[in-house]
Short mmCIF file of C-alpha atoms and ligand atoms in Angstrom, two decimals:
data_model
loop_
_atom_site.label_atom_id
_atom_site.label_comp_id
_atom_site.label_asym_id
_atom_site.label_seq_id
_atom_site.Cartn_x
_atom_site.Cartn_y
_atom_site.Cartn_z
CA MET A 17 -112.21 -78.28 21.30
CA ASP A 18 -111.26 -77.86 17.64
CA LEU A 19 -108.24 -79.62 16.19
CA LEU A 20 -106.06 -76.52 15.86
CA GLN A 21 -106.57 -75.77 19.54
CA ALA A 22 -105.71 -79.38 20.36
CA PHE A 23 -102.45 -79.11 18.35
CA LYS A 24 -101.58 -75.86 20.15
CA GLY A 25 -102.08 -77.65 23.48
CA ILE A 26 -99.73 -80.44 22.36
CA GLU A 27 -97.10 -77.85 21.34
CA ASP A 28 -97.33 -76.22 24.78
CA ARG A 29 -97.01 -79.54 26.61
CA THR A 30 -94.21 -81.06 24.54
CA SER A 31 -92.12 -78.19 23.02
CA ALA A 32 -92.77 -79.69 19.58
CA THR A 33 -93.67 -77.45 16.63
CA ILE A 34 -96.72 -78.64 14.71
CA GLY A 35 -97.87 -77.60 11.24
CA VAL A 36 -100.19 -78.81 8.50
CA THR A 37 -99.73 -79.42 4.79
CA ASP A 38 -101.79 -81.10 2.09
CA THR A 39 -101.04 -84.36 0.30
CA SER A 40 -99.98 -82.83 -3.03
CA ALA A 41 -96.76 -83.95 -4.70
CA PHE A 42 -93.21 -82.61 -4.25
CA PRO A 43 -91.99 -82.43 -7.86
CA GLU A 44 -88.75 -80.60 -6.98
CA GLU A 45 -87.85 -83.17 -4.33
CA GLU A 46 -88.60 -85.98 -6.77
CA GLU A 47 -86.24 -84.40 -9.31
CA ARG A 48 -83.64 -83.89 -6.62
CA LEU A 49 -83.78 -87.53 -5.53
CA VAL A 50 -83.58 -88.79 -9.11
CA ALA A 51 -80.66 -86.45 -9.86
CA ARG A 52 -78.79 -87.62 -6.76
CA VAL A 53 -79.22 -91.26 -7.65
CA GLU A 54 -78.08 -90.60 -11.22
CA ALA A 55 -75.03 -88.72 -9.97
CA GLY A 56 -74.23 -91.54 -7.52
CA LEU A 57 -74.71 -89.18 -4.56
CA HIS A 58 -77.08 -91.61 -2.81
CA GLY A 59 -74.05 -93.62 -1.71
CA GLY A 60 -75.78 -96.94 -2.39
CA LEU A 61 -78.53 -96.20 0.16
CA SER A 62 -82.10 -97.34 -0.46
CA PHE A 63 -84.60 -95.47 1.73
CA THR A 64 -86.34 -92.72 -0.28
CA TYR A 65 -83.73 -93.06 -3.02
CA ALA A 66 -85.12 -96.50 -3.93
CA ASN A 67 -88.35 -95.07 -5.29
CA PRO A 68 -88.35 -91.26 -5.60
CA THR A 69 -91.83 -91.30 -7.14
CA VAL A 70 -93.39 -93.08 -4.18
CA ALA A 71 -91.48 -90.87 -1.70
CA SER A 72 -92.56 -87.58 -3.25
CA ARG A 73 -96.22 -88.24 -4.09
CA PRO A 74 -98.11 -88.67 -0.80
CA ALA A 75 -101.54 -88.73 -2.49
CA ASP A 76 -100.58 -91.95 -4.31
CA SER A 77 -99.59 -93.74 -1.10
CA PHE A 78 -102.46 -92.30 0.97
CA PRO A 79 -105.33 -91.82 -1.50
CA TRP A 80 -107.86 -91.63 1.35
CA ALA A 81 -106.10 -88.68 3.03
CA SER A 82 -106.50 -84.89 2.72
CA SER A 83 -103.93 -83.45 5.13
CA ILE A 84 -100.64 -84.23 6.83
CA VAL A 85 -99.98 -82.96 10.35
CA VAL A 86 -96.22 -82.55 10.73
CA ALA A 87 -94.29 -82.37 14.01
CA ALA A 88 -90.72 -81.19 14.63
CA VAL A 89 -89.64 -82.56 18.01
CA PRO A 90 -86.52 -81.26 19.83
CA TYR A 91 -84.49 -84.20 21.08
CA LEU A 92 -81.48 -82.88 23.01
CA GLN A 93 -81.28 -84.07 26.61
CA ASP A 94 -78.87 -83.80 29.53
CA GLY A 95 -75.57 -85.42 28.66
CA ASP A 96 -75.67 -84.09 25.09
CA GLY A 97 -73.54 -80.95 25.62
CA ASP A 98 -70.66 -80.19 23.29
CA ARG A 99 -67.60 -82.38 23.81
CA ASP A 100 -64.90 -83.71 21.52
CA GLY A 101 -64.54 -87.37 20.65
CA ARG A 102 -68.12 -88.58 20.97
CA THR A 103 -68.56 -92.18 19.78
CA LEU A 104 -72.35 -91.98 19.23
CA ALA A 105 -74.42 -89.33 17.54
CA ARG A 106 -76.85 -87.89 20.06
CA PHE A 107 -79.96 -89.17 18.27
CA ALA A 108 -78.62 -92.74 18.55
CA ASP A 109 -77.54 -92.60 22.18
CA GLY A 110 -80.80 -94.22 23.31
CA ASP A 111 -84.08 -94.26 21.41
CA ARG A 112 -84.80 -90.56 20.91
CA TYR A 113 -87.79 -91.36 18.70
CA VAL A 114 -89.71 -92.10 21.90
CA ARG A 115 -90.51 -88.39 22.12
CA VAL A 116 -91.55 -88.23 18.48
CA ARG A 117 -93.94 -91.12 19.01
CA GLU A 118 -95.39 -89.45 22.12
CA VAL A 119 -96.16 -86.27 20.16
CA LEU A 120 -97.56 -88.18 17.17
CA ASP A 121 -99.72 -90.33 19.48
CA GLN A 122 -101.22 -87.18 20.99
CA ILE A 123 -101.96 -85.74 17.53
CA ALA A 124 -103.49 -89.06 16.51
CA ALA A 125 -105.64 -89.13 19.67
CA ALA A 126 -106.99 -85.65 18.86
CA LEU A 127 -107.87 -86.74 15.32
CA ASP A 128 -109.41 -89.94 16.60
CA SER A 129 -111.67 -88.13 19.03
CA ALA A 130 -112.81 -85.88 16.18
CA GLY A 131 -113.77 -89.05 14.28
CA ASP A 132 -111.03 -88.69 11.62
CA ARG A 133 -109.02 -91.47 10.05
CA PHE A 134 -105.26 -91.28 10.61
CA GLU A 135 -101.94 -93.05 10.12
CA ILE A 136 -98.70 -92.24 11.97
CA VAL A 137 -95.70 -92.11 9.59
CA TYR A 138 -92.07 -91.21 10.24
CA ASP A 139 -88.74 -92.38 8.82
CA ASP A 140 -90.78 -94.16 6.18
CA ASN A 141 -89.91 -94.37 2.50
CA ARG A 142 -93.38 -93.13 1.46
CA LEU A 143 -92.73 -89.57 2.71
CA ILE A 144 -89.78 -87.15 2.65
CA ASP A 145 -90.00 -85.85 6.21
CA ARG A 146 -87.86 -82.74 5.63
CA ALA A 147 -89.86 -81.64 2.59
CA LEU A 148 -93.09 -81.96 4.60
CA ALA A 149 -91.62 -79.97 7.49
CA VAL A 150 -90.55 -77.13 5.20
CA ARG A 151 -93.89 -76.95 3.39
CA ALA A 152 -95.85 -77.12 6.66
CA GLY A 153 -93.77 -74.23 8.02
CA VAL A 154 -92.33 -76.04 11.05
CA ALA A 155 -88.70 -75.73 9.91
CA TRP A 156 -86.46 -74.11 7.31
CA ARG A 157 -83.91 -75.63 4.98
CA GLY A 158 -80.31 -75.61 6.12
CA LYS A 159 -77.25 -75.78 3.89
CA SER A 160 -76.24 -78.97 5.72
CA THR A 161 -79.51 -80.48 4.34
CA MET A 162 -80.81 -80.54 7.92
CA VAL A 163 -84.01 -78.60 8.51
CA LEU A 164 -83.94 -76.20 11.43
CA THR A 165 -86.34 -74.63 13.94
CA PRO A 166 -85.79 -71.30 15.69
CA GLY A 167 -85.32 -72.74 19.21
CA ALA A 168 -83.56 -76.03 18.59
CA GLY A 169 -81.77 -75.41 15.27
CA PRO A 170 -81.08 -78.79 13.63
CA TRP A 171 -81.61 -80.79 16.86
CA ILE A 172 -85.11 -81.94 15.89
CA LEU A 173 -86.57 -85.20 14.68
CA LEU A 174 -89.58 -85.21 12.39
CA GLY A 175 -92.78 -87.21 12.15
CA SER A 176 -96.24 -86.93 10.63
CA VAL A 177 -99.83 -88.02 11.03
CA VAL A 178 -101.58 -88.48 7.70
CA THR A 179 -105.33 -87.90 8.02
CA ASP A 180 -108.59 -87.55 6.10
CA ALA A 181 -109.41 -84.41 8.14
CA GLU A 182 -109.56 -81.38 5.86
CA LEU A 183 -107.26 -78.97 7.67
CA VAL A 184 -106.05 -75.53 6.56
CA PRO A 185 -102.34 -75.72 5.66
CA THR A 186 -99.88 -73.60 7.66
CA GLN A 187 -97.46 -71.40 5.71
CA PRO A 188 -93.72 -72.04 5.12
CA MET A 189 -91.22 -69.99 7.13
CA ARG A 190 -89.35 -67.19 5.42
CA ARG A 191 -86.05 -67.95 7.18
CA THR A 192 -82.83 -69.06 5.48
CA CYS A 193 -79.26 -69.66 6.66
CA GLY A 194 -78.28 -66.26 5.27
CA THR A 195 -74.52 -65.88 4.91
CA CYS A 196 -73.69 -68.66 7.39
CA ASP A 197 -71.99 -71.72 5.95
CA ALA A 198 -70.37 -73.11 9.11
CA CYS A 199 -71.51 -76.68 8.50
CA ILE A 200 -69.68 -77.01 5.19
CA PRO A 201 -66.06 -76.80 6.44
CA ALA A 202 -67.06 -78.56 9.70
CA CYS A 203 -67.81 -81.80 7.84
CA PRO A 204 -64.85 -84.19 8.37
CA THR A 205 -65.28 -85.84 4.96
CA ASP A 206 -66.37 -82.86 2.80
CA ALA A 207 -69.70 -84.58 2.24
CA ILE A 208 -71.68 -81.34 1.87
CA ILE A 209 -70.62 -80.63 -1.68
CA ALA A 210 -72.86 -77.56 -2.19
CA PRO A 211 -75.51 -75.82 -0.05
CA GLY A 212 -78.31 -78.36 0.40
CA VAL A 213 -76.49 -81.15 -1.46
CA LEU A 214 -75.06 -84.13 0.37
CA ASP A 215 -72.83 -86.83 -1.09
CA ALA A 216 -74.22 -89.66 1.02
CA GLY A 217 -71.33 -91.87 -0.09
CA ARG A 218 -69.01 -89.62 1.94
CA CYS A 219 -71.34 -88.87 4.86
CA ILE A 220 -70.06 -90.68 7.96
CA ALA A 221 -73.62 -91.29 9.18
CA ALA A 222 -74.26 -93.29 6.00
CA VAL A 223 -70.85 -94.95 5.84
CA LEU A 224 -71.34 -96.40 9.35
CA GLN A 225 -74.80 -97.73 8.42
CA ARG A 226 -73.88 -99.46 5.20
CA ARG A 227 -72.85 -103.02 4.48
CA GLY A 228 -69.40 -103.98 3.30
CA THR A 229 -65.92 -102.58 3.58
CA ILE A 230 -65.46 -98.98 4.70
CA ASP A 231 -63.60 -97.02 2.05
CA ARG A 232 -60.01 -96.76 3.28
CA THR A 233 -59.77 -93.08 2.34
CA LEU A 234 -62.59 -92.27 4.79
CA ARG A 235 -61.46 -94.32 7.78
CA SER A 236 -59.21 -91.73 9.46
CA ALA A 237 -61.88 -89.03 9.18
CA ILE A 238 -64.37 -91.29 10.99
CA GLY A 239 -62.34 -90.73 14.14
CA GLY A 240 -63.89 -92.39 17.20
CA ARG A 241 -67.43 -92.47 15.78
CA ILE A 242 -69.28 -95.78 15.90
CA TYR A 243 -72.79 -94.75 14.85
CA GLY A 244 -74.04 -91.48 13.34
CA CYS A 245 -72.26 -88.16 13.07
CA ASP A 246 -73.19 -84.77 14.53
CA GLU A 247 -70.46 -82.46 13.23
CA CYS A 248 -72.63 -80.40 10.86
CA LEU A 249 -75.24 -80.07 13.63
CA THR A 250 -72.72 -79.13 16.32
CA ALA A 251 -71.30 -76.38 14.08
CA CYS A 252 -74.75 -74.90 13.40
CA PRO A 253 -75.24 -71.52 15.19
CA PRO A 254 -79.06 -71.72 15.44
CA GLY A 255 -78.68 -74.92 17.51
CA ARG A 256 -75.75 -73.73 19.60
CA HIS A 257 -77.73 -72.31 22.51
CA ALA A 258 -79.80 -75.48 22.92
CA LEU A 259 -76.64 -77.59 22.81
CA MET A 260 -74.69 -75.49 25.30
CA ALA A 261 -77.62 -75.59 27.74
CA ARG A 262 -76.94 -79.32 28.21
CA ASP A 263 -74.23 -80.90 30.32
CA THR A 264 -71.91 -83.55 28.93
CA THR A 265 -71.63 -87.23 29.72
CA VAL A 266 -68.96 -89.77 28.83
CA ASP A 267 -70.08 -92.29 26.20
CA TRP A 268 -71.36 -95.57 27.59
CA LEU A 269 -70.62 -97.59 24.47
CA SER A 270 -66.90 -97.82 23.78
CA PRO A 271 -65.28 -99.69 20.89
CA GLU A 272 -63.64 -101.99 23.44
CA LEU A 273 -67.04 -102.93 24.91
CA ILE A 274 -68.38 -103.69 21.42
CA LEU A 275 -65.39 -105.82 20.50
CA THR A 276 -65.48 -107.86 23.70
CA SER A 277 -69.28 -108.45 23.84
CA SER A 278 -71.20 -111.32 22.29
CA ASP A 279 -73.59 -110.67 19.40
CA GLU A 280 -76.54 -111.22 21.74
CA GLU A 281 -75.21 -108.69 24.25
CA LEU A 282 -74.57 -106.18 21.48
CA GLU A 283 -78.00 -106.66 19.98
CA SER A 284 -79.59 -105.85 23.33
CA MET A 285 -77.48 -102.68 23.68
CA VAL A 286 -78.48 -101.14 20.33
CA PRO A 287 -81.98 -102.39 19.45
CA HIS A 288 -82.91 -98.97 18.00
CA TRP A 289 -80.04 -98.70 15.48
CA TYR A 290 -80.36 -99.33 11.78
CA VAL A 291 -77.90 -102.21 11.26
CA PRO A 292 -78.09 -104.03 7.91
CA SER A 293 -79.98 -107.32 8.44
CA ARG A 294 -79.32 -106.79 12.19
CA ARG A 295 -75.86 -108.30 11.70
CA MET A 296 -73.61 -107.12 14.51
CA ARG A 297 -70.51 -107.63 12.33
CA PHE A 298 -71.16 -104.15 10.91
CA VAL A 299 -71.15 -102.59 14.38
CA ARG A 300 -67.90 -104.46 15.15
CA ARG A 301 -66.39 -103.25 11.85
CA ASN A 302 -67.14 -99.66 12.92
CA ALA A 303 -65.63 -100.28 16.37
CA LEU A 304 -62.42 -101.64 14.81
CA VAL A 305 -61.98 -98.45 12.77
CA ALA A 306 -62.77 -96.27 15.81
CA LEU A 307 -60.27 -98.15 17.95
CA GLY A 308 -57.58 -97.88 15.26
CA ASN A 309 -58.18 -94.14 15.24
CA THR A 310 -57.33 -93.83 18.95
CA GLY A 311 -53.68 -94.34 17.98
CA ASP A 312 -53.25 -95.93 21.41
CA GLU A 313 -50.90 -98.92 21.59
CA ALA A 314 -52.87 -100.24 24.57
CA SER A 315 -55.70 -100.95 22.08
CA LEU A 316 -53.57 -103.56 20.31
CA ASP A 317 -54.56 -106.23 22.84
CA VAL A 318 -58.24 -106.01 21.89
CA LEU A 319 -57.50 -105.52 18.19
CA SER A 320 -55.11 -108.44 17.88
CA ALA A 321 -57.93 -110.83 18.85
CA TYR A 322 -59.61 -109.82 15.57
CA LEU A 323 -56.56 -110.38 13.35
CA GLY A 324 -57.18 -113.50 11.29
CA HIS A 325 -60.89 -113.41 12.26
CA ASP A 326 -63.07 -115.97 10.46
CA ASP A 327 -65.11 -113.08 9.09
CA GLU A 328 -62.94 -111.46 6.40
CA LEU A 329 -64.63 -108.11 6.88
CA LEU A 330 -63.47 -108.03 10.49
CA GLY A 331 -60.02 -109.51 9.82
CA GLY A 332 -59.42 -106.84 7.15
CA HIS A 333 -60.56 -103.90 9.25
CA ALA A 334 -58.57 -105.18 12.23
CA ALA A 335 -55.46 -105.22 10.02
CA TRP A 336 -56.08 -101.60 9.07
CA ALA A 337 -56.68 -100.59 12.68
CA VAL A 338 -53.48 -102.24 13.92
CA GLY A 339 -51.50 -100.60 11.12
CA HIS A 340 -53.07 -97.24 11.86
CA ILE A 341 -51.90 -97.43 15.46
CA GLY A 342 -48.44 -98.28 14.22
CA GLY A 343 -45.24 -98.94 16.16
CA SER A 344 -43.02 -101.98 16.41
CA ARG A 345 -45.54 -104.26 18.12
CA ALA A 346 -48.20 -103.43 15.56
CA LEU A 347 -45.78 -104.21 12.76
CA ALA A 348 -44.82 -107.51 14.37
CA LEU A 349 -48.49 -108.45 14.69
CA LEU A 350 -49.15 -107.65 11.05
CA ARG A 351 -46.14 -109.57 9.76
CA PHE A 352 -46.96 -112.60 11.86
CA GLU A 353 -50.49 -112.53 10.45
CA LEU A 354 -49.32 -112.04 6.89
CA GLU A 355 -47.35 -115.28 7.05
CA ARG A 356 -50.47 -117.35 7.78
CA GLU A 357 -53.27 -115.40 6.08
CA ALA A 358 -54.47 -116.87 2.76
CA ARG A 359 -57.55 -114.79 1.93
CA ASP A 360 -56.87 -112.16 -0.74
CA SER A 361 -58.96 -109.35 0.70
CA VAL A 362 -57.38 -109.68 4.13
CA ARG A 363 -53.86 -110.02 2.72
CA GLU A 364 -54.41 -106.81 0.78
CA GLU A 365 -55.32 -104.96 4.00
CA LEU A 366 -52.36 -106.52 5.82
CA LEU A 367 -49.91 -105.52 3.09
CA PHE A 368 -51.28 -101.99 3.00
CA SER A 369 -50.96 -101.73 6.78
CA VAL A 370 -47.44 -103.13 6.89
CA THR A 371 -46.36 -100.50 4.38
CA GLU A 372 -48.21 -97.75 6.28
CA CYS A 373 -46.78 -98.89 9.58
CA ASP A 374 -43.21 -99.04 8.44
CA ARG A 375 -43.17 -96.30 5.84
CA ASP A 376 -39.65 -95.33 6.87
CA GLY A 377 -38.41 -98.88 7.28
CA VAL A 378 -37.34 -98.08 10.85
CA TYR A 379 -38.79 -101.17 12.49
CA ALA A 380 -37.78 -103.71 9.90
CA ASP A 381 -34.69 -104.98 11.73
CA ALA A 382 -36.25 -105.01 15.16
CA VAL A 383 -39.14 -107.07 13.87
CA SER A 384 -37.11 -109.63 11.97
CA ASN A 385 -35.02 -110.17 15.14
CA ALA A 386 -38.16 -110.53 17.26
CA ARG A 387 -39.68 -113.37 15.23
CA PRO A 388 -40.84 -116.12 15.51
CA THR A 389 -42.44 -115.14 18.86
CA ASN A 390 -46.20 -114.78 18.54
CA PRO A 391 -46.74 -111.06 19.23
CA LYS A 392 -50.33 -111.71 20.32
CA GLU A 393 -48.89 -113.26 23.48
CA SER A 394 -46.35 -110.53 24.20
CA THR A 395 -48.52 -107.82 25.70
CA THR A 396 -46.97 -104.91 27.55
C1 B12 B 411 -81.74 -91.22 3.72
C2 B12 B 411 -81.62 -90.47 5.03
C3 B12 B 411 -80.34 -90.19 5.50
C4 B12 B 411 -79.10 -90.45 4.67
C5 B12 B 411 -78.98 -89.37 3.59
C6 B12 B 411 -79.30 -87.96 4.11
C7 B12 B 411 -79.46 -86.90 3.03
N1 B12 B 411 -79.19 -85.66 3.39
O1 B12 B 411 -79.82 -87.16 1.92
C8 B12 B 411 -77.98 -90.46 5.73
C9 B12 B 411 -77.79 -91.88 6.24
C10 B12 B 411 -76.65 -89.87 5.31
C11 B12 B 411 -78.66 -89.65 6.85
C12 B12 B 411 -77.93 -89.00 7.83
C13 B12 B 411 -78.53 -88.25 8.84
N2 B12 B 411 -79.84 -88.20 9.12
CO1 B12 B 411 -81.21 -88.97 7.97
N3 B12 B 411 -82.67 -89.56 6.95
C14 B12 B 411 -82.77 -90.08 5.76
C15 B12 B 411 -84.22 -90.27 5.34
C16 B12 B 411 -84.59 -91.75 5.55
C17 B12 B 411 -84.53 -89.83 3.92
C18 B12 B 411 -83.90 -88.47 3.53
C19 B12 B 411 -84.28 -88.07 2.12
O2 B12 B 411 -85.10 -88.64 1.47
N4 B12 B 411 -83.71 -87.07 1.57
C20 B12 B 411 -84.14 -86.64 0.23
C21 B12 B 411 -83.34 -85.46 -0.29
C22 B12 B 411 -83.98 -84.92 -1.56
O3 B12 B 411 -83.44 -84.49 0.60
P1 B12 B 411 -82.41 -83.93 1.68
O4 B12 B 411 -81.11 -83.66 1.17
O5 B12 B 411 -82.59 -84.77 2.91
O6 B12 B 411 -83.29 -82.60 1.85
C23 B12 B 411 -83.19 -81.29 2.01
C24 B12 B 411 -82.09 -80.47 1.34
O7 B12 B 411 -81.76 -81.01 0.08
C25 B12 B 411 -82.73 -79.11 1.28
N5 B12 B 411 -82.43 -78.33 0.13
C26 B12 B 411 -82.77 -78.62 -1.12
N6 B12 B 411 -82.34 -77.64 -1.94
C27 B12 B 411 -81.72 -76.72 -1.20
C28 B12 B 411 -81.12 -75.55 -1.56
C29 B12 B 411 -80.56 -74.77 -0.58
C30 B12 B 411 -79.91 -73.49 -0.95
C31 B12 B 411 -80.61 -75.16 0.78
C32 B12 B 411 -80.01 -74.35 1.84
C33 B12 B 411 -81.22 -76.40 1.13
C34 B12 B 411 -81.78 -77.14 0.12
O8 B12 B 411 -84.15 -79.34 1.30
C35 B12 B 411 -84.42 -80.73 1.31
C36 B12 B 411 -85.75 -81.03 2.03
O9 B12 B 411 -86.77 -80.55 1.30
C37 B12 B 411 -84.96 -89.33 6.36
C38 B12 B 411 -86.35 -89.84 6.80
C39 B12 B 411 -87.38 -89.59 5.72
N7 B12 B 411 -88.12 -90.59 5.36
O10 B12 B 411 -87.48 -88.49 5.21
C40 B12 B 411 -83.97 -89.22 7.54
C41 B12 B 411 -83.75 -87.83 8.17
C42 B12 B 411 -83.57 -86.84 7.05
N8 B12 B 411 -82.49 -87.99 8.89
C43 B12 B 411 -82.43 -87.36 10.00
C44 B12 B 411 -81.29 -87.27 10.84
C45 B12 B 411 -81.50 -86.78 12.26
C46 B12 B 411 -80.03 -87.60 10.34
C47 B12 B 411 -78.65 -87.34 11.00
C48 B12 B 411 -78.55 -86.01 11.74
C49 B12 B 411 -78.34 -88.51 11.96
C50 B12 B 411 -76.95 -88.44 12.60
N9 B12 B 411 -76.74 -87.62 13.62
O11 B12 B 411 -76.08 -89.15 12.20
C51 B12 B 411 -77.70 -87.41 9.77
C52 B12 B 411 -77.50 -86.01 9.15
C53 B12 B 411 -76.67 -86.00 7.90
C54 B12 B 411 -77.09 -84.84 6.99
N10 B12 B 411 -76.30 -83.77 6.95
O12 B12 B 411 -78.13 -84.95 6.35
C55 B12 B 411 -83.72 -86.58 10.28
C56 B12 B 411 -83.49 -85.11 9.93
C57 B12 B 411 -84.09 -84.12 10.87
C58 B12 B 411 -83.69 -82.72 10.47
N11 B12 B 411 -83.63 -81.87 11.47
O13 B12 B 411 -83.44 -82.41 9.32
C59 B12 B 411 -84.73 -87.33 9.29
C60 B12 B 411 -85.82 -86.45 8.72
C61 B12 B 411 -85.34 -88.49 10.12
C62 B12 B 411 -86.47 -88.02 11.01
N12 B12 B 411 -87.66 -88.57 10.83
O14 B12 B 411 -86.32 -87.15 11.84
N13 B12 B 411 -79.99 -89.64 6.70
S1 SF4 B 412 -73.31 -85.98 9.37
FE1 SF4 B 412 -71.06 -85.73 9.54
S2 SF4 B 412 -70.21 -86.62 7.67
FE2 SF4 B 412 -72.44 -86.32 7.33
S3 SF4 B 412 -72.60 -84.30 6.38
FE3 SF4 B 412 -72.81 -83.95 8.58
S4 SF4 B 412 -70.71 -83.54 9.27
FE4 SF4 B 412 -70.55 -84.45 7.25
S1 SF4 B 413 -74.35 -74.20 10.01
FE1 SF4 B 413 -75.13 -72.29 9.12
S2 SF4 B 413 -75.35 -72.79 6.95
FE2 SF4 B 413 -75.19 -74.74 7.98
S3 SF4 B 413 -77.31 -75.33 8.36
FE3 SF4 B 413 -76.61 -74.24 10.19
S4 SF4 B 413 -77.24 -72.10 9.85
FE4 SF4 B 413 -77.33 -73.14 7.87
#
């Protein structure tokens, strides 16, 4: 069986779309990456932004190779249907790359039996997966920066097998988004600043993956999200049918579960997530913001345990979350904390939250009468 027939068989068995491109450079993508870094639109991320030259010149990284076999793998599954208030992006709700690896393993096996050298590569800083997919004709470019396939829209993950087999490249698709621009207003943080241009500093998916403090101006827009964001995908008409064909399931990972689990327990729940240095404090930070965004006073019990936390990052975000929920108990908690907190960064968050919480000064009297009781002990 020749290789093209083998790839067709894999497509039929797996619902992946497979194409072929050569290892020549992507000069436009290289320029685009450099321009984004210079304009600060990389949002402090490394990945392909760290070395645009390496990312966009496959022949330099794989001098032994002639072709790249590219796969676009649909990843929606039951439970993924449209529903408001999701805490996890669908790709992160379990390891959805399992399917990508299965398809790539099958491609690799076909190359191996033909006696060709190969290397499986995906989500790797030596290749720009979307650029490969567009050139190999397995997907087209969306204005959200996602690449899309006819059946699954943006709900595909990408991967490649680099090989020394000399294969005939497949041709790019002629499709475009046309007049649609639904993803642009659907973005909660206005991160898609022009068709095909993302300000990663504003993209919730990036914000939840980064180290450090979450910009206060973005926290409300994060809503209940803990990892990833699907809004520009959910709004995308070419993916709508595939999404609606799935039922919905309630999230298994709540902010409360994150905030009441040990680091070891958390680590075992999300082994497939990109978490800086695998430090679970960043997942907890996200959960604090998500819980603050519920606006539910019942959440104050869990949140108050993080006020004054040894880790300033968590103490500061807890202060914001409590203030964002608001109300007299929240204000009492914040004031009590303010009296004993000495660290500048946390005090700044506490002061901001006290002001936010009592913008109209309506609780001031009630709170001063209620002290000195420790509000952490006075649960409803
Ligand atoms: C860095 C990165 C991120 C960053 C930055 C993303 C970005 N858009 O730049 C952050 C953390 C924000 C991110 C988020 C997500 N990511 Co990501 N990410 C990557 C990574 C590691 C590199 C991306 C890269 O280098 N981009 C380089 C710049 C130049 O390209 P781009 O903007 O992505 O590219 C396209 C557009 O600019 C478009 N384009 C250019 N000009 C024009 C002009 C017009 C008119 C139009 C319409 C389009 C257009 O074409 C470019 C491709 O050639 C890749 C894996 C990899 N190694 O490639 C995964 C990858 C892109 N991510 C992926 C996924 C699934 C996501 C999320 C959906 C996850 C989630 N649910 O939270 C979100 C989607 C956010 C979004 N709208 O992009 C998939 C995308 C699959 C797909 N269908 O496109 C990839 C390919 C991983 C994989 N192997 O499957 N990601
Ligand atoms: S993933 Fe979310 S925040 Fe990022 S561009 Fe899409 S809608 Fe906007
Ligand atoms: S929502 Fe519309 S404009 Fe945006 S990527 Fe999908 S088809 Fe293109």
